[in-house]
Structures are given as structure tokens and as C-alpha cells.
Amino acid sequence: MEIVKFGHPCLRRKSTPLEEISPELKATVRRMFALMYEARGIGLAANQVGLPFRFFVVNPTADPEQSDEEMVFINPEIIRRKGSVDGEEGCLSLPELYGPVPRAEEIIVEAFDLDGQGFEMECSELMARVVQHENDHLDGVLFIDRMNEEELAHVQPQLEDFEKDYRRRQNEGKLPSDDEIIARLDSLQQSGSIPPVE
Ligand code: ZN
């Protein structure tokens, strides 16, 4: 398992809800936290590791020592949004690209945890931003999609570099073709279950 980069079709895929908390899901979540810490991130969505399912992991401290701050959101729904605030964002799938994104200032999110317990959480500040960013991933939406035209123009050269790099790695046979990736995503979504951790 690895964090996929801009250009990977899974980042543009609308994910399917999970129907069960399987041992594979638990193992996948552990691996996702490890990848997130390695990359010094504070959130990671399943799409970002090539899994088209609705869940993401968060630790706003980015610190593996503070594992009590870890949260898993399964089948999340943002049920309320209030206010709007701009803030700088980045994404582990678009390394070293940053820009201001407007988000709701406060939200209420409903989700299930790894024990299958439903919970509701009021989020503000950093947590509200992370949850909205990660939740967008599950719909195939990236933070660049929410940047204004002027800001997007600034990062356009970086996006083109990501695209070029992705195609180059495909041409060199280091990554599967889009058709192969899409076939795998289709079959994962049809099966409805998380595969064993690679
Ligand atoms: Zn992201």
C-alpha cells in the first residue's frame, strides 16, 4: 500500500460506503496511520491509498506518540455547516502544493468508528478543515477544486508537473495503466470489501 499521487484515477472516484468492520479494514487503518505519519500528514482518506471506500483517518497532531488523538471516520456525513473561513491547505497526494481554500467554519459530522459505534462530533478550526478536506476526497473532490481561479492559476504549473510525472511512471511500467486501475477499482467496489493489506 502506498499514497497515490495526483493523476491516479482513484482520487477522482466517488467512493462506496462500507458495510462491515472487517479485520482487513482494521489492518488497513493501521497501515494508513503509519503512511500518514511517515509523510507528516494529519489526515488520509481511503482514496489516497487506492481504496474506493468511504472512510478516512485523522490525527491533528501528526504525532504518532499522541495516538490518543487518532480518529477513524467510517461512512461520514457532514450534517451541518456554519460560516466560512479561508485557510491554507495541502494534500499528501499533491506534495508541496499549498493554497488557500474556503471552508465552513464549524461543522457537525456523523460517522462510525472502528468498533462500529455511531458518533456525532462538532468540529471547528483545524479539525473542521481536516474533516471537510478528507470528506471531499471520498467524493473524488480535491482541495484545488475549491481554490479560486487566481490561486489555481498559481499552482497550474505544479499540477502539470504532477500529470507529466504520473504519465512518465506509467510509460516506464512503474504504474499500471488507467484502464487496469479502473478495472481494479470497479471490482473492489463490486465486492464491497477491503482486500488484505498489501
Ligand atoms: Zn488530501
XYZ file of C-alpha atoms and ligand atoms in Angstrom:
199
model
C 0.000 0.000 0.000
C 1.211 3.499 -0.796
C -0.146 7.018 -1.008
C -1.232 7.637 -4.607
C -0.441 10.932 -6.287
C -2.389 13.394 -8.423
C -3.194 11.695 -11.726
C -4.329 8.430 -10.093
C -7.949 7.678 -11.089
C -8.921 6.721 -7.515
C -8.523 10.365 -6.445
C -11.388 11.262 -8.803
C -13.635 8.393 -7.824
C -16.800 8.620 -5.748
C -16.310 6.045 -3.003
C -18.823 3.478 -1.784
C -19.966 3.084 1.843
C -18.528 0.233 3.877
C -20.937 -2.441 5.021
C -18.876 -4.096 7.728
C -15.948 -3.572 10.072
C -13.663 -6.359 8.872
C -10.219 -7.408 10.147
C -8.916 -6.181 6.758
C -10.368 -2.737 7.470
C -8.652 -2.623 10.872
C -5.304 -3.651 9.361
C -5.752 -1.090 6.558
C -6.444 1.679 9.073
C -3.213 0.842 10.988
C -1.248 0.941 7.742
C -2.877 4.243 6.726
C -1.896 5.877 10.022
C 1.681 4.651 9.501
C 1.806 6.077 5.952
C 0.271 9.337 7.142
C 2.845 9.780 9.932
C 5.682 8.901 7.582
C 4.519 11.681 5.239
C 3.903 14.069 8.205
C 0.231 14.470 7.376
C -2.759 14.999 9.656
C -5.375 13.171 7.578
C -5.558 10.438 4.963
C -8.581 9.219 3.001
C -9.031 5.698 1.647
C -8.989 7.021 -1.956
C -5.436 8.163 -1.308
C -4.280 4.585 -0.870
C -6.251 3.363 -3.885
C -9.297 2.111 -1.974
C -12.652 3.467 -3.228
C -14.453 3.220 0.134
C -15.900 5.849 2.451
C -13.518 6.231 5.366
C -10.582 8.350 6.449
C -8.151 8.658 9.338
C -7.128 11.835 11.196
C -4.627 12.831 13.841
C -4.494 16.638 14.061
C -1.187 16.455 15.985
C 0.569 14.466 13.164
C 2.443 12.857 16.076
C 2.468 9.040 16.328
C 3.325 9.402 20.054
C -0.081 11.016 20.549
C -2.100 8.037 19.400
C -4.966 9.056 21.723
C -5.662 11.837 19.180
C -6.249 9.320 16.377
C -9.720 9.185 14.892
C -11.283 6.988 12.229
C -14.375 8.206 10.343
C -16.320 5.456 8.586
C -19.215 6.374 6.242
C -19.078 10.007 7.413
C -21.789 12.579 6.681
C -21.420 16.281 7.343
C -24.887 17.145 8.595
C -24.377 20.845 9.418
C -22.100 23.624 8.187
C -21.807 27.134 9.600
C -19.830 30.172 8.487
C -16.957 30.351 6.046
C -13.242 30.867 6.562
C -10.192 30.781 4.279
C -7.177 28.725 5.292
C -4.048 27.263 3.744
C -4.283 23.582 2.761
C -2.032 20.931 1.340
C -2.545 17.263 0.483
C -0.333 14.171 0.691
C -1.429 13.301 -2.867
C -0.158 16.691 -4.135
C 3.118 17.087 -2.230
C 4.472 20.597 -1.748
C 1.453 22.273 -3.289
C -0.376 24.680 -0.963
C -3.128 27.214 -1.345
C -5.999 28.963 0.416
C -9.331 27.161 0.477
C -12.659 28.441 1.828
C -14.340 26.010 4.244
C -17.237 26.077 6.662
C -16.002 27.426 9.987
C -17.912 24.910 12.080
C -19.427 21.591 11.130
C -21.212 18.662 12.674
C -20.156 15.288 11.302
C -21.740 11.897 11.858
C -19.742 8.720 11.299
C -18.984 5.235 12.638
C -15.808 4.319 14.494
C -13.730 1.135 14.186
C -15.953 -0.618 16.745
C -18.967 0.077 14.536
C -20.287 2.665 17.015
C -22.046 5.673 15.508
C -20.904 9.063 16.795
C -21.556 12.729 16.182
C -18.872 15.368 16.519
C -18.851 19.148 16.439
C -15.691 20.405 14.779
C -14.144 23.844 14.490
C -10.804 25.321 13.449
C -8.232 22.773 12.231
C -10.436 19.740 12.871
C -13.319 21.238 10.842
C -10.933 21.903 7.958
C -9.367 18.430 8.006
C -12.721 16.658 8.145
C -14.077 18.704 5.210
C -10.888 18.103 3.189
C -10.915 14.345 3.837
C -14.658 14.043 3.316
C -14.244 15.730 -0.087
C -11.735 13.021 -1.063
C -14.487 10.413 -0.654
C -16.455 12.214 -3.374
C -13.435 12.486 -5.668
C -13.032 16.190 -4.855
C -9.589 17.717 -4.250
C -8.770 20.957 -2.439
C -7.540 22.518 -5.689
C -11.141 22.231 -6.959
C -12.175 24.697 -4.246
C -9.415 27.259 -4.814
C -10.366 30.428 -6.683
C -9.277 30.885 -10.311
C -6.430 33.214 -9.475
C -4.947 30.884 -6.858
C -5.446 27.898 -9.137
C -3.517 29.669 -11.910
C -0.583 29.978 -9.485
C -0.379 26.226 -8.956
C -1.187 25.193 -12.536
C 2.489 24.545 -13.445
C 2.831 22.233 -10.430
C -0.320 20.350 -11.458
C 1.051 19.904 -14.960
C 4.285 18.547 -13.482
C 2.311 16.035 -11.393
C 0.424 14.900 -14.521
C 3.607 14.573 -16.559
C 5.355 12.667 -13.809
C 2.392 10.304 -13.464
C 2.248 9.559 -17.199
C 6.022 9.076 -17.297
C 5.869 6.498 -14.498
C 3.043 4.720 -16.348
C 5.041 4.717 -19.590
C 8.038 3.278 -17.765
C 5.819 0.472 -16.472
C 6.235 1.584 -12.840
C 2.500 2.157 -12.512
C -0.432 0.231 -14.017
C -2.361 1.871 -16.880
C -5.521 3.851 -16.111
C -7.610 1.028 -17.635
C -6.045 -1.520 -15.297
C -6.513 0.746 -12.271
C -10.134 1.467 -13.175
C -10.878 -2.259 -13.641
C -9.425 -2.922 -10.169
C -11.471 -0.088 -8.604
C -14.653 -1.402 -10.279
C -14.064 -4.889 -8.928
C -13.289 -3.589 -5.419
C -16.496 -1.567 -5.400
C -18.498 -4.547 -6.685
C -17.060 -6.802 -3.985
C -17.809 -4.128 -1.378
C -14.966 -5.296 0.831
C -11.468 -4.189 1.706
C -8.751 -6.513 0.389
C -5.950 -7.815 2.645
C -3.214 -5.216 3.226
C -0.507 -5.360 0.568
Zn -5.876 15.412 0.702
